[in-house]
Amino acid sequence: GESVGLHLPTLSVQEGDNSIINCAYSNSASDYFIWYKQESGKGPQFIIDIRSNMDKRQGQRVTVLLNKTVKHLSLQIAATQPGDSAVYFCAVLRSGGSYIPTFGRGTSLIVHP
Amino acid sequence: DAMVIQNPRYQVTQFGKPVTLSCSQTLNHNVMYWYQQKSSQAPKLLFHYYDKDFNNEADTPDNFQSRRPNTSFCFLDIRSPGLGDAAMYLCATSRGDNTEAFFGQGTRLTVV
């Protein structure tokens, strides 16, 4: 089955720095990998996804890198802002009728002004 | 405007007393999910509906049931809540052919 885990439970950065959040996965059959952001007291919010046949995808201030050789996924946030403070989850999507997110453990990002 | 709405935001129930959590959506998505999230942990999928087809996760306790009377509404029934069922319950929706799931704000369940 899928197993998704994160290397660091907490990441503290200064405002303006770049942040890198990492994730390891075990199921090579996943079609998509996704990053979600969860602010305190709220549900997860979709940030960006990457298909398994890609190795990089960029969004607004975010970049996701996928290394299938070592089964590693990362989320890079440029010019981190206090509003980026949240828990970030990587998720793999298993297919079969619909795409079902299976979440990893989560990394808490703390941005200091 | 809220697209996935969960009611109530906070629910307190007594040990062993049945409780129902509700979720509604305005997105007309065909897939609806229920996740359980305990403190400092990742959301854990309990079950999902693809249209009317119910899919239960293998490790979801029998104590948890769900109903989806129509496209817009989905309910989570906990027949006999135990202290270990205290958690945030998250409802989500998606189009079956799309990777993005939309989550509600969650219902935080306390069992006393």
PDB file of C-alpha atoms in Angstrom, chain B residues 37-110:
ATOM      1  CA  GLN B  37      -7.652  13.832  11.507  1.00  0.00           C
ATOM      2  CA  LYS B  38      -6.261  13.508  15.007  1.00  0.00           C
ATOM      3  CA  SER B  39      -4.051  16.101  16.594  1.00  0.00           C
ATOM      4  CA  SER B  40      -0.744  16.633  14.754  1.00  0.00           C
ATOM      5  CA  GLN B  41      -1.500  13.784  12.354  1.00  0.00           C
ATOM      6  CA  ALA B  42      -2.319  13.487   8.699  1.00  0.00           C
ATOM      7  CA  PRO B  43      -5.928  13.137   7.559  1.00  0.00           C
ATOM      8  CA  LYS B  44      -6.888   9.474   7.336  1.00  0.00           C
ATOM      9  CA  LEU B  45      -9.458   8.389   4.794  1.00  0.00           C
ATOM     10  CA  LEU B  46     -12.495   6.647   6.275  1.00  0.00           C
ATOM     11  CA  PHE B  47     -14.576   6.172   3.127  1.00  0.00           C
ATOM     12  CA  HIS B  48     -15.622   7.837  -0.058  1.00  0.00           C
ATOM     13  CA  TYR B  49     -18.527   7.911  -2.465  1.00  0.00           C
ATOM     14  CA  TYR B  50     -18.144   7.911  -6.208  1.00  0.00           C
ATOM     15  CA  ASP B  51     -21.640   9.043  -7.125  1.00  0.00           C
ATOM     16  CA  LYS B  52     -23.761   6.580  -5.163  1.00  0.00           C
ATOM     17  CA  ASP B  53     -21.097   3.914  -4.955  1.00  0.00           C
ATOM     18  CA  PHE B  54     -19.825   3.593  -1.404  1.00  0.00           C
ATOM     19  CA  ASN B  55     -16.191   2.639  -0.797  1.00  0.00           C
ATOM     20  CA  ASN B  56     -15.102   1.755   2.701  1.00  0.00           C
ATOM     21  CA  GLU B  57     -11.442   1.693   3.716  1.00  0.00           C
ATOM     22  CA  ALA B  58     -10.390  -1.692   5.043  1.00  0.00           C
ATOM     23  CA  ASP B  59      -9.378  -0.335   8.444  1.00  0.00           C
ATOM     24  CA  THR B  60     -12.368   1.936   9.041  1.00  0.00           C
ATOM     25  CA  PRO B  61     -14.119   0.725  12.207  1.00  0.00           C
ATOM     26  CA  ASP B  62     -17.657  -0.624  11.896  1.00  0.00           C
ATOM     27  CA  ASN B  63     -18.672   2.103  14.321  1.00  0.00           C
ATOM     28  CA  PHE B  64     -18.465   4.558  11.420  1.00  0.00           C
ATOM     29  CA  GLN B  65     -21.169   4.669   8.785  1.00  0.00           C
ATOM     30  CA  SER B  66     -21.993   7.085   6.008  1.00  0.00           C
ATOM     31  CA  ARG B  67     -24.976   8.124   3.950  1.00  0.00           C
ATOM     32  CA  ARG B  68     -25.199  10.112   0.761  1.00  0.00           C
ATOM     33  CA  PRO B  69     -28.867  10.802   0.002  1.00  0.00           C
ATOM     34  CA  ASN B  70     -28.080  13.017  -3.005  1.00  0.00           C
ATOM     35  CA  THR B  71     -25.174  14.662  -4.816  1.00  0.00           C
ATOM     36  CA  SER B  72     -25.021  17.612  -2.451  1.00  0.00           C
ATOM     37  CA  PHE B  73     -25.136  15.992   0.963  1.00  0.00           C
ATOM     38  CA  CYS B  74     -23.121  13.414   2.809  1.00  0.00           C
ATOM     39  CA  PHE B  75     -23.381  12.335   6.447  1.00  0.00           C
ATOM     40  CA  LEU B  76     -21.019  10.629   8.827  1.00  0.00           C
ATOM     41  CA  ASP B  77     -22.706   8.585  11.532  1.00  0.00           C
ATOM     42  CA  ILE B  78     -20.759   7.402  14.543  1.00  0.00           C
ATOM     43  CA  ARG B  79     -22.922   4.800  16.219  1.00  0.00           C
ATOM     44  CA  SER B  80     -21.225   4.560  19.599  1.00  0.00           C
ATOM     45  CA  PRO B  81     -18.503   7.170  19.966  1.00  0.00           C
ATOM     46  CA  GLY B  82     -15.560   6.280  22.133  1.00  0.00           C
ATOM     47  CA  LEU B  83     -12.956   8.578  23.600  1.00  0.00           C
ATOM     48  CA  GLY B  84     -10.602   7.526  20.820  1.00  0.00           C
ATOM     49  CA  ASP B  85     -12.980   8.924  18.213  1.00  0.00           C
ATOM     50  CA  ALA B  86     -12.361  12.489  19.321  1.00  0.00           C
ATOM     51  CA  ALA B  87     -10.828  14.148  16.275  1.00  0.00           C
ATOM     52  CA  MET B  88     -11.356  16.620  13.464  1.00  0.00           C
ATOM     53  CA  TYR B  89     -13.563  15.139  10.763  1.00  0.00           C
ATOM     54  CA  LEU B  90     -12.982  16.517   7.309  1.00  0.00           C
ATOM     55  CA  CYS B  91     -15.301  16.275   4.359  1.00  0.00           C
ATOM     56  CA  ALA B  92     -13.927  16.760   0.858  1.00  0.00           C
ATOM     57  CA  THR B  93     -15.207  16.648  -2.676  1.00  0.00           C
ATOM     58  CA  SER B  94     -13.676  16.263  -6.092  1.00  0.00           C
ATOM     59  CA  ARG B  95     -14.560  15.646  -9.665  1.00  0.00           C
ATOM     60  CA  GLY B  96     -13.605  12.075 -10.340  1.00  0.00           C
ATOM     61  CA  ASP B  97     -11.310  13.006 -13.210  1.00  0.00           C
ATOM     62  CA  ASN B  98      -9.589  15.874 -11.429  1.00  0.00           C
ATOM     63  CA  THR B  99      -6.710  15.776  -8.973  1.00  0.00           C
ATOM     64  CA  GLU B 100      -7.858  18.625  -6.745  1.00  0.00           C
ATOM     65  CA  ALA B 101      -9.956  17.844  -3.692  1.00  0.00           C
ATOM     66  CA  PHE B 102     -11.843  20.645  -1.941  1.00  0.00           C
ATOM     67  CA  PHE B 103     -12.085  20.393   1.813  1.00  0.00           C
ATOM     68  CA  GLY B 104     -14.559  21.791   4.262  1.00  0.00           C
ATOM     69  CA  GLN B 105     -13.520  23.533   7.467  1.00  0.00           C
ATOM     70  CA  GLY B 106     -14.003  20.345   9.421  1.00  0.00           C
ATOM     71  CA  THR B 107     -16.038  19.377  12.469  1.00  0.00           C
ATOM     72  CA  ARG B 108     -14.106  18.999  15.679  1.00  0.00           C
ATOM     73  CA  LEU B 109     -15.678  16.204  17.695  1.00  0.00           C
ATOM     74  CA  THR B 110     -15.219  15.981  21.442  1.00  0.00           C
TER      75      THR B 110
END
